[in-house]
XYZ file of C-alpha atoms in Angstrom:
674
model
C -181.403 -45.310 80.774
C -181.617 -42.074 82.585
C -183.985 -41.932 85.375
C -187.197 -39.856 84.831
C -187.500 -36.765 86.878
C -189.694 -33.927 87.634
C -187.824 -31.499 89.082
C -187.585 -28.250 86.696
C -184.420 -26.333 85.562
C -183.479 -23.463 87.911
C -181.540 -20.823 86.470
C -177.787 -19.801 87.570
C -177.093 -17.042 89.468
C -174.998 -14.489 87.979
C -171.544 -14.942 88.365
C -170.089 -12.786 90.919
C -166.506 -11.577 90.497
C -164.644 -8.609 91.021
C -162.148 -8.383 87.960
C -161.633 -7.198 84.338
C -163.746 -8.984 81.472
C -163.195 -12.311 80.279
C -160.174 -11.713 77.342
C -160.165 -13.689 74.427
C -157.396 -15.967 73.211
C -154.054 -14.600 72.613
C -153.167 -13.985 68.791
C -150.132 -15.528 67.263
C -148.697 -12.243 66.830
C -148.545 -12.006 70.629
C -147.398 -15.668 70.944
C -144.390 -15.001 68.790
C -143.562 -11.879 70.513
C -143.709 -13.699 73.961
C -141.332 -16.566 72.471
C -138.859 -13.757 71.358
C -139.085 -11.956 74.601
C -138.399 -15.269 76.310
C -135.372 -15.937 74.314
C -133.771 -12.566 75.115
C -134.431 -13.529 78.743
C -132.319 -16.368 78.629
C -129.498 -14.773 76.181
C -129.304 -11.930 78.704
C -128.697 -14.613 81.690
C -126.481 -16.677 79.932
C -124.542 -13.535 79.103
C -124.503 -12.385 82.947
C -123.132 -15.735 84.022
C -120.369 -15.549 81.516
C -119.338 -12.231 82.693
C -119.378 -13.417 85.865
C -117.171 -16.504 85.303
C -114.611 -14.060 83.217
C -114.317 -11.336 85.938
C -115.126 -12.754 89.500
C -114.161 -16.132 88.814
C -115.615 -19.622 87.631
C -116.319 -20.508 91.243
C -118.282 -17.542 91.819
C -120.484 -18.108 88.492
C -120.788 -21.911 89.564
C -122.026 -20.654 93.104
C -125.120 -18.541 91.403
C -126.023 -21.285 89.041
C -126.171 -23.896 92.021
C -128.063 -20.828 94.415
C -130.414 -20.815 91.695
C -130.891 -24.612 90.918
C -130.875 -25.265 95.000
C -133.469 -22.651 95.571
C -136.073 -24.170 93.014
C -135.695 -27.616 94.843
C -136.390 -25.621 98.123
C -139.667 -23.718 97.244
C -140.610 -27.040 95.524
C -139.819 -28.694 98.621
C -141.898 -26.172 101.017
C -144.970 -25.904 98.224
C -144.978 -29.712 98.353
C -145.248 -30.295 101.966
C -147.734 -27.055 102.530
C -150.039 -28.717 100.018
C -149.652 -31.997 101.659
C -150.300 -30.480 105.175
C -153.423 -28.638 104.177
C -154.816 -31.515 101.957
C -154.619 -34.150 104.649
C -156.645 -31.806 107.235
C -158.926 -31.066 104.517
C -159.779 -34.554 103.872
C -160.832 -35.360 107.278
C -163.533 -32.575 107.329
C -166.065 -34.925 105.798
C -168.978 -34.002 103.872
C -172.096 -35.651 103.134
C -171.955 -38.799 100.754
C -175.506 -38.604 99.641
C -175.526 -36.866 95.780
C -176.939 -33.471 95.330
C -180.294 -32.577 93.640
C -180.285 -32.078 90.102
C -181.301 -28.711 89.457
C -179.448 -27.113 86.428
C -179.318 -27.846 82.845
C -175.680 -29.345 81.834
C -174.652 -30.211 77.986
C -172.042 -32.678 77.719
C -169.565 -32.198 74.933
C -167.320 -34.837 73.908
C -164.649 -34.542 70.931
C -163.855 -37.727 69.284
C -160.862 -38.195 66.440
C -160.472 -41.994 65.908
C -162.070 -43.345 68.751
C -163.672 -46.589 67.577
C -161.887 -48.443 70.362
C -163.349 -46.298 73.180
C -166.440 -44.652 72.081
C -169.012 -47.689 72.828
C -167.514 -47.593 76.702
C -167.799 -43.847 76.967
C -171.112 -43.690 75.580
C -172.723 -46.606 77.508
C -171.546 -44.595 80.668
C -172.825 -41.486 79.113
C -176.136 -43.071 79.012
C -176.203 -44.320 82.375
C -175.811 -41.027 84.132
C -177.834 -40.639 87.091
C -179.083 -37.101 85.706
C -182.705 -36.160 84.647
C -183.282 -36.263 80.758
C -184.674 -32.920 80.499
C -181.666 -31.192 81.982
C -179.365 -33.242 79.953
C -178.114 -32.444 76.631
C -174.995 -34.836 75.203
C -173.280 -33.492 72.082
C -170.708 -35.628 70.392
C -168.361 -34.421 67.745
C -166.191 -36.502 65.244
C -163.889 -34.372 64.127
C -162.688 -36.335 60.999
C -161.902 -39.772 61.970
C -161.000 -42.083 59.489
C -161.909 -45.163 61.450
C -165.316 -45.998 62.214
C -166.242 -43.793 64.849
C -168.645 -41.830 63.136
C -170.354 -45.083 61.827
C -170.598 -46.150 65.601
C -171.928 -43.103 66.380
C -174.738 -43.256 63.915
C -175.782 -47.023 65.499
C -175.757 -45.128 68.929
C -178.162 -42.381 67.956
C -180.477 -44.784 66.299
C -181.095 -46.135 69.370
C -180.656 -42.947 71.313
C -182.661 -40.435 69.450
C -181.643 -37.459 72.126
C -177.998 -37.810 71.200
C -176.503 -34.941 68.976
C -173.971 -36.098 66.451
C -171.962 -33.982 64.497
C -169.455 -34.369 61.970
C -166.455 -32.170 60.896
C -164.835 -32.754 57.692
C -161.131 -34.174 57.231
C -159.847 -30.475 56.644
C -161.264 -29.006 60.065
C -159.060 -26.938 61.834
C -158.345 -26.274 65.757
C -158.120 -30.068 67.137
C -160.056 -30.792 70.261
C -160.420 -26.851 70.754
C -162.200 -26.330 67.527
C -164.518 -29.397 67.736
C -165.739 -28.462 71.156
C -165.874 -24.584 69.866
C -168.566 -26.394 67.092
C -170.236 -28.108 69.843
C -170.739 -25.093 71.953
C -172.842 -23.680 69.182
C -175.213 -26.320 69.684
C -175.219 -26.441 73.691
C -178.119 -25.049 75.518
C -177.210 -26.316 79.060
C -176.236 -23.359 81.510
C -172.989 -25.752 82.548
C -170.985 -27.431 79.971
C -169.140 -30.597 81.167
C -166.377 -32.030 79.006
C -165.159 -35.719 78.819
C -162.546 -37.311 76.689
C -163.551 -40.377 74.766
C -161.483 -42.637 76.672
C -163.237 -41.644 80.263
C -165.757 -43.504 82.255
C -167.789 -40.843 84.186
C -169.426 -42.065 87.562
C -172.940 -42.360 87.553
C -173.491 -39.303 90.089
C -170.639 -37.149 88.507
C -172.695 -34.625 86.901
C -174.745 -34.236 90.058
C -171.562 -33.263 92.092
C -170.092 -30.867 89.525
C -173.429 -29.118 88.930
C -174.146 -28.426 92.238
C -170.651 -26.941 92.392
C -172.154 -23.989 90.453
C -174.535 -22.970 93.753
C -171.388 -20.426 94.796
C -171.960 -17.356 92.685
C -168.368 -16.715 92.306
C -167.685 -20.218 90.795
C -166.962 -19.921 86.835
C -165.534 -23.751 86.231
C -165.286 -26.831 88.291
C -162.723 -29.719 88.038
C -163.797 -33.488 89.161
C -161.372 -36.202 90.071
C -159.822 -38.279 87.621
C -158.663 -42.100 88.302
C -156.909 -44.250 86.071
C -158.843 -47.668 85.480
C -156.581 -49.548 83.506
C -153.018 -49.517 86.214
C -152.523 -52.694 85.272
C -151.897 -52.695 81.713
C -148.157 -52.097 82.021
C -145.482 -50.432 83.997
C -146.120 -47.097 82.357
C -149.789 -46.996 83.014
C -149.176 -48.248 86.682
C -146.723 -45.220 87.349
C -149.479 -42.960 85.400
C -152.091 -44.003 88.034
C -149.522 -43.269 90.908
C -149.231 -39.768 89.627
C -152.503 -39.173 88.861
C -153.418 -40.216 92.614
C -150.903 -37.733 94.124
C -152.002 -35.038 91.626
C -155.799 -35.410 92.347
C -156.099 -36.857 95.894
C -153.437 -34.512 97.271
C -152.300 -31.757 94.904
C -155.359 -30.600 93.419
C -157.249 -30.695 97.142
C -153.993 -29.284 98.715
C -153.993 -26.191 96.127
C -157.520 -25.378 96.858
C -157.086 -25.571 100.471
C -154.272 -23.232 101.135
C -154.377 -21.093 97.852
C -157.676 -21.439 96.550
C -156.177 -22.048 93.249
C -156.878 -25.304 91.428
C -156.665 -25.851 87.636
C -159.560 -26.484 85.319
C -158.385 -29.818 83.488
C -159.240 -31.131 80.026
C -161.747 -33.802 80.982
C -164.251 -34.474 83.812
C -164.831 -30.557 83.942
C -167.254 -28.115 84.023
C -167.531 -24.630 83.001
C -170.401 -21.840 82.928
C -171.752 -21.864 79.035
C -171.789 -17.685 79.325
C -168.231 -17.867 80.889
C -167.067 -19.839 77.615
C -168.732 -17.405 75.454
C -167.643 -14.583 76.702
C -163.933 -16.016 76.282
C -164.733 -16.780 72.564
C -164.671 -20.533 73.639
C -161.415 -22.799 73.470
C -158.388 -21.695 72.380
C -157.235 -23.260 69.142
C -153.948 -21.927 69.155
C -153.112 -23.966 72.044
C -152.442 -27.536 72.400
C -153.378 -27.295 76.225
C -156.761 -25.471 76.126
C -157.635 -26.322 79.512
C -154.080 -24.250 81.684
C -155.078 -21.570 79.061
C -158.590 -21.348 80.241
C -157.573 -21.942 83.655
C -155.653 -18.647 83.320
C -157.882 -16.547 82.030
C -160.506 -17.528 84.610
C -158.277 -16.388 87.207
C -157.121 -12.886 85.722
C -160.792 -12.201 85.201
C -161.087 -12.646 88.940
C -163.610 -15.651 88.791
C -162.807 -18.854 90.957
C -162.056 -22.659 89.798
C -163.647 -25.259 92.422
C -162.333 -28.625 92.827
C -164.996 -31.474 93.481
C -163.396 -34.884 94.714
C -166.802 -36.377 94.943
C -167.002 -35.849 91.005
C -165.338 -39.060 90.005
C -164.074 -40.132 86.633
C -162.107 -43.157 85.379
C -159.727 -42.695 82.467
C -157.389 -44.719 80.373
C -153.538 -44.009 80.865
C -151.286 -44.468 78.248
C -149.545 -48.011 78.470
C -146.382 -47.603 76.124
C -143.321 -45.597 76.485
C -143.277 -43.738 73.489
C -147.120 -42.729 73.672
C -146.224 -41.255 77.241
C -143.361 -39.589 75.978
C -145.754 -37.949 73.161
C -148.127 -37.028 75.453
C -145.874 -35.269 78.201
C -144.290 -33.245 75.247
C -147.588 -32.170 74.203
C -148.708 -31.334 77.781
C -145.171 -29.126 78.317
C -145.432 -27.615 74.860
C -148.528 -26.296 75.525
C -147.897 -25.473 79.318
C -145.077 -23.479 78.437
C -146.692 -21.303 75.736
C -149.540 -20.726 78.205
C -146.752 -19.594 80.495
C -145.484 -17.112 77.970
C -149.153 -15.877 77.206
C -150.045 -15.019 80.553
C -147.308 -14.626 83.467
C -146.734 -10.873 83.093
C -150.405 -10.248 82.994
C -150.449 -12.461 86.241
C -147.563 -10.386 87.840
C -149.281 -7.031 87.091
C -152.809 -8.423 88.343
C -154.788 -6.767 90.751
C -157.509 -9.115 91.249
C -155.041 -11.977 91.863
C -153.120 -11.623 94.792
C -151.155 -13.133 97.841
C -150.587 -17.107 98.061
C -153.030 -17.457 95.309
C -150.861 -15.209 92.917
C -147.353 -17.257 94.193
C -149.303 -20.666 93.469
C -150.487 -19.656 90.042
C -146.939 -18.274 88.957
C -145.571 -21.796 90.179
C -148.644 -23.673 88.448
C -147.063 -21.495 85.629
C -143.654 -22.089 85.758
C -143.965 -26.076 86.423
C -142.625 -26.650 83.048
C -139.928 -24.329 82.987
C -138.648 -24.843 86.278
C -137.118 -28.616 84.909
C -135.477 -26.538 82.101
C -133.848 -24.190 84.640
C -132.421 -27.252 86.442
C -131.657 -28.998 83.694
C -129.506 -26.194 82.263
C -127.948 -25.359 85.794
C -127.016 -29.047 86.366
C -125.328 -29.333 82.867
C -123.239 -26.199 83.825
C -122.434 -27.624 87.256
C -121.728 -31.305 85.283
C -119.239 -28.992 82.670
C -117.587 -27.116 85.552
C -116.453 -30.319 87.292
C -115.147 -32.081 84.468
C -113.103 -28.701 83.627
C -112.080 -29.261 87.420
C -113.602 -25.784 88.732
C -114.101 -26.534 92.419
C -117.900 -26.743 93.686
C -119.345 -24.008 95.587
C -119.103 -24.476 99.600
C -122.627 -23.750 100.178
C -123.456 -27.254 99.151
C -123.149 -28.179 102.739
C -125.800 -26.367 103.635
C -128.617 -28.558 102.360
C -126.842 -32.310 102.731
C -128.922 -32.219 105.955
C -132.275 -31.606 103.592
C -131.323 -34.093 100.932
C -133.565 -37.175 101.760
C -136.296 -34.620 101.706
C -135.180 -33.560 98.308
C -135.103 -36.723 96.823
C -138.558 -37.857 98.785
C -140.288 -34.308 97.736
C -141.937 -35.541 94.393
C -142.929 -38.688 96.267
C -144.380 -36.944 99.312
C -148.124 -36.476 97.570
C -147.985 -39.811 96.161
C -147.067 -41.585 99.307
C -149.983 -39.419 101.180
C -152.110 -40.322 98.906
C -151.435 -44.136 99.068
C -152.023 -43.895 102.794
C -155.385 -42.201 102.270
C -156.165 -44.726 99.502
C -155.051 -48.014 102.182
C -153.359 -48.979 98.988
C -151.745 -52.713 98.759
C -148.238 -53.028 99.368
C -147.330 -53.289 95.646
C -148.329 -49.645 95.068
C -145.954 -48.208 97.494
C -143.078 -50.512 96.512
C -143.787 -49.033 93.037
C -143.993 -45.391 94.180
C -139.833 -44.978 94.138
C -140.050 -45.921 90.501
C -141.758 -42.308 89.937
C -138.474 -40.690 90.080
C -137.440 -42.564 86.756
C -140.169 -40.445 85.352
C -139.193 -37.273 86.877
C -135.777 -37.745 85.127
C -137.250 -38.852 81.759
C -139.809 -35.753 82.424
C -136.838 -33.368 83.045
C -135.366 -34.139 79.113
C -139.278 -34.264 77.531
C -139.714 -30.776 78.954
C -136.531 -29.554 77.785
C -137.002 -30.985 74.338
C -140.351 -29.486 74.112
C -138.794 -25.909 75.827
C -136.091 -25.587 72.967
C -138.774 -26.759 70.381
C -141.160 -24.089 71.339
C -138.558 -21.366 71.316
C -136.679 -22.187 68.082
C -138.798 -25.186 66.391
C -141.626 -25.304 64.128
C -145.079 -25.023 65.529
C -146.563 -27.784 67.043
C -150.551 -28.779 66.079
C -152.736 -30.996 68.334
C -152.208 -34.615 68.458
C -154.476 -37.486 70.434
C -153.174 -40.191 72.792
C -153.375 -43.245 71.128
C -156.060 -45.454 72.707
C -155.623 -49.399 74.121
C -158.002 -51.674 72.906
C -161.364 -51.707 75.297
C -161.184 -55.664 76.475
C -163.548 -55.062 79.917
C -166.789 -56.558 80.272
C -168.195 -53.340 80.799
C -168.010 -52.406 77.306
C -171.156 -51.731 75.598
C -172.120 -54.230 72.601
C -174.233 -53.658 69.619
C -176.962 -55.652 68.869
C -179.257 -55.245 65.729
C -179.774 -51.362 65.546
C -179.502 -50.186 69.418
C -176.407 -50.552 71.719
C -177.298 -53.020 74.695
C -175.601 -52.203 78.048
C -174.012 -54.926 79.837
C -175.915 -56.808 82.652
C -173.692 -55.824 85.992
C -173.804 -52.160 86.638
C -171.567 -50.088 85.436
C -168.305 -48.365 87.206
C -169.401 -46.657 90.352
C -166.992 -44.589 92.297
C -167.062 -45.687 96.272
C -166.216 -41.917 97.355
C -164.420 -41.311 100.768
C -164.999 -43.164 103.692
C -163.759 -41.725 106.816
C -163.140 -44.601 109.225
C -163.129 -42.789 112.351
C -163.080 -39.128 112.833
C -160.188 -37.310 114.969
C -160.715 -37.256 118.527
C -160.081 -33.513 119.111
C -160.369 -30.892 116.565
C -157.516 -28.577 116.177
C -157.420 -25.019 114.848
C -155.111 -26.076 112.055
C -157.741 -28.430 110.697
C -159.442 -25.530 109.178
C -157.133 -23.581 107.434
C -157.926 -21.049 105.433
C -156.008 -19.652 102.411
C -153.290 -17.304 102.918
C -149.635 -16.761 104.318
C -150.564 -18.034 107.560
C -150.509 -21.986 105.993
C -147.013 -21.484 104.084
C -145.960 -19.979 107.410
C -146.780 -23.047 109.253
C -145.039 -24.957 106.590
C -141.835 -22.870 107.062
C -142.028 -23.014 110.536
C -142.195 -26.871 110.763
C -139.178 -27.261 108.464
C -137.275 -24.492 110.153
C -137.973 -26.138 113.721
C -137.207 -29.401 112.351
C -134.093 -27.975 110.797
C -132.833 -26.600 113.685
C -133.522 -29.451 115.933
C -131.280 -31.146 113.144
C -128.298 -28.986 113.574
C -128.644 -28.996 117.400
C -128.659 -33.359 117.682
C -127.389 -34.127 114.075
C -123.581 -34.430 115.659
C -124.856 -36.627 118.753
C -127.070 -38.767 116.429
C -123.695 -39.245 114.168
C -121.586 -40.262 117.490
C -123.852 -42.749 118.579
C -124.504 -44.263 115.119
C -120.644 -44.235 114.457
C -120.159 -46.405 117.675
C -122.995 -48.632 116.979
C -121.941 -49.637 113.161
C -118.344 -50.123 114.422
C -119.499 -52.690 117.310
C -121.502 -54.252 114.663
C -118.851 -54.475 112.083
C -116.168 -55.776 114.783
C -118.857 -58.684 115.469
C -119.326 -59.474 112.114
C -116.420 -58.424 109.958
C -112.298 -59.323 109.880
C -111.466 -55.780 109.104
C -109.677 -53.859 111.734
C -112.214 -50.496 112.715
C -111.701 -47.565 114.984
C -114.299 -45.067 116.047
C -113.815 -41.648 117.453
C -116.676 -39.475 117.864
C -118.425 -39.198 114.578
C -115.415 -40.344 112.607
C -114.850 -44.020 111.593
C -111.480 -45.565 110.245
C -111.418 -48.573 108.173
C -108.190 -50.611 107.653
C -107.571 -53.521 105.483
C -105.776 -57.212 106.787
C -102.407 -55.447 105.969
C -103.032 -52.562 108.809
C -102.945 -49.687 106.045
C -105.976 -47.094 106.531
C -108.447 -47.604 103.321
C -111.362 -45.594 103.931
C -112.015 -42.712 106.049
C -115.999 -42.296 106.720
C -117.125 -38.839 108.051
C -119.735 -38.047 104.816
C -122.776 -36.699 106.981
C -125.023 -37.892 104.047
C -124.455 -41.178 104.924
C -126.121 -40.305 108.654
C -129.802 -41.593 109.707
C -130.088 -37.841 111.155
C -131.339 -36.432 107.745
C -133.657 -39.286 107.232
C -134.986 -38.431 110.992
C -135.678 -35.171 109.749
C -137.557 -36.286 107.081
C -139.798 -38.695 108.425
C -140.440 -36.009 111.151
C -141.867 -33.774 108.695
C -143.578 -36.428 106.504
C -145.406 -37.876 109.743
C -146.630 -34.320 110.715
C -148.357 -34.456 107.257
C -149.831 -37.854 107.764
C -150.927 -37.104 111.577
C -154.711 -36.328 110.544
C -155.167 -39.482 108.400
C -153.194 -42.316 110.627
C -153.149 -42.596 114.568
C -150.061 -41.662 116.288
C -149.070 -45.228 117.171
C -148.401 -45.920 113.229
C -146.656 -42.833 112.627
C -144.255 -43.694 115.484
C -143.907 -47.335 114.560
C -143.219 -46.354 110.604
C -141.072 -43.751 111.486
C -138.909 -45.842 113.796
C -138.992 -48.648 111.193
C -137.778 -46.092 108.783
C -134.790 -44.884 110.950
C -134.081 -48.335 111.559
C -134.023 -49.451 107.909
C -131.536 -46.619 107.286
C -129.583 -47.467 110.033
C -129.217 -51.201 108.990
C -128.656 -50.276 105.315
C -125.644 -47.941 106.638
C -124.369 -51.053 108.419
C -124.345 -53.221 105.308
C -122.912 -50.427 103.249
C -119.760 -50.078 105.444
C -119.405 -53.774 105.715
C -119.524 -54.316 102.448
C -116.806 -51.944 101.919
C -114.619 -53.479 104.768
C -115.198 -56.836 102.477
C -114.113 -55.236 99.438
C -111.012 -53.718 101.166
C -109.623 -57.373 101.445
C -108.917 -57.325 98.052
C -108.960 -54.187 96.489
C -106.746 -51.415 96.389
C -107.394 -47.669 97.462
C -108.487 -46.530 94.085
C -110.807 -49.397 93.230
C -112.215 -48.525 96.867
C -112.809 -44.781 96.054
C -114.979 -45.793 92.905
C -116.853 -48.398 94.873
C -117.697 -45.943 97.623
C -118.348 -43.081 95.468
C -120.715 -44.679 93.064
C -122.052 -48.162 94.200
C -122.033 -47.362 97.639
C -123.634 -43.748 97.387
C -126.349 -45.745 95.024
C -127.451 -48.158 97.644
C -127.760 -45.231 100.053
C -130.030 -43.548 97.584
C -132.015 -46.778 97.182
C -131.870 -47.302 101.331
C -133.565 -43.857 101.403
C -136.136 -44.605 99.180
C -136.915 -48.041 100.932
C -137.215 -45.743 104.185
C -139.329 -43.891 102.560
C -141.637 -46.568 101.582
C -141.480 -48.362 105.172
C -142.557 -44.873 106.338
C -145.880 -44.308 104.899
C -146.727 -48.264 104.066
C -147.245 -48.884 107.523
C -149.679 -45.965 108.710
C -152.206 -46.930 105.396
C -152.912 -50.255 107.590
C -154.430 -48.103 110.069
C -155.786 -45.114 108.226
C -158.944 -43.559 109.158
C -160.143 -42.512 105.806
C -160.111 -44.691 102.305
C -160.394 -43.252 98.758
C -160.575 -44.851 95.528
C -157.531 -45.639 93.919
């Protein structure tokens, strides 16, 4: 069971902060007013856009829509690169691997509703936690389960007398938040830790979480969650990749450059006195973790991220389960945005980069809605024959980075994990979830503003079949003979040969300025060199095609003419998006983010292979068009070029990204659990 210890409990120091009192949960009346206010904002914006289209012309209105969507993409790109730069550098600082001493009293709370498939596995891991028994309290709440959850909890309690089991009636309200609030009334620990029923905490998880509160300005802490059933289905494998990038890069990077990690719904800790001051978890929110995150920051307190506090989680394995889960997340997060965005803007305790990051974090489920509405309007305008704004040419040099944007944190995390090649090949499929997510988020937004109220709903669990599952024997539970799942931590293979001031970046505008500077410098280099790169590429493509194709080909500068067998011109290629120059710019910025994790030679090799792949794909694309020209007319060629060839280019850019990050992973200086 739990190792005996003679250490005495040390009280938590008083929380040091300089903000207002912790606020209670927003009332239903306030939530109604905030939704009504957002409806007015959308109505005014659409009316203003329609007025511009009437008085200044539809092209001007389309230009505004395009500018807003482009600005959102660029801000997201700058943020993603900033997070990646700082996260990769902070990973190489290195910390002690020995678990800290246990000195604080901890209450572990678990809310269960129809969890008989996974509850034995969770309790088996909780009973094996490396934390002194006299400092640990475990409370499990059955929230009106209709299956065998409560009976199995009673069976565990028979062989584990210190386990506290609470039962709520079938008519209990509040969902997970209500169950946790009931458990909080019985909690005695200075620190409250929450796990979901499908989790497997590492043996040393509590030691790392509790040690974070040695800082007297920390009100809450978040550990790292790892998906343990990634091989269950394609969906679960993609979710595992999403978690890998989210925790290894995003949470670490948000901590490093803005001091703004979030408090999650599981494997998270919070001071009990803070919870009491806030009135507990918000029963009106289906994302109680986001709600607590904002209330902590608005009170001037801090949330810490501890990547060594590892916890293993079961991901959804079905498409419909994934849609329902993300719909709930989006709906709850959007409501938190409505509840607190005005307070955050006016806050004097949150400032600078931290406020900017928290505003983006709050709006993360609103931005896809804006982009979806904008793209729909642009599509309708295009169908009606409205000319596209000429400003589109400004972004064409950055388009690979805009495509790579959602994948950059995942790719860098895969390098840090020294993941197998299969994981890298699966990464581009995350874009399918991004597209699906835009629809889910937009649907949730419409429901939140115009639909009926949404109540908390649990995620369906898969059957537990692993050998680590605890088994009943008589009146008590018997743990498996082999050791329970234990985190390997983060192993730095080789420290950097030289230190750099950039390696110790502190939160502030300096970090963002460095990222923006890198993008500007790369873009200027791109503008200067792009024309000459295209000239060289055009000449090389023409020479290769002359050697392998029968079509007549002529090259002049950065232009390429293709003729059919009858000598008629059928295609003139001058599209900048088909050049390798944008790929070179993207590879440069990604390699800068990867520099602390891998040696320079591996980055040069990966970048060269990525550019070579993009060039080869361009040769294949144009060569394929030349072959089609032998039996197709001009109209067919336009369709092939605008659809099939464009899709091929995007696929080639995605594979260039895979090559770019997969090669440095073989020589990475660090390895994290994946």
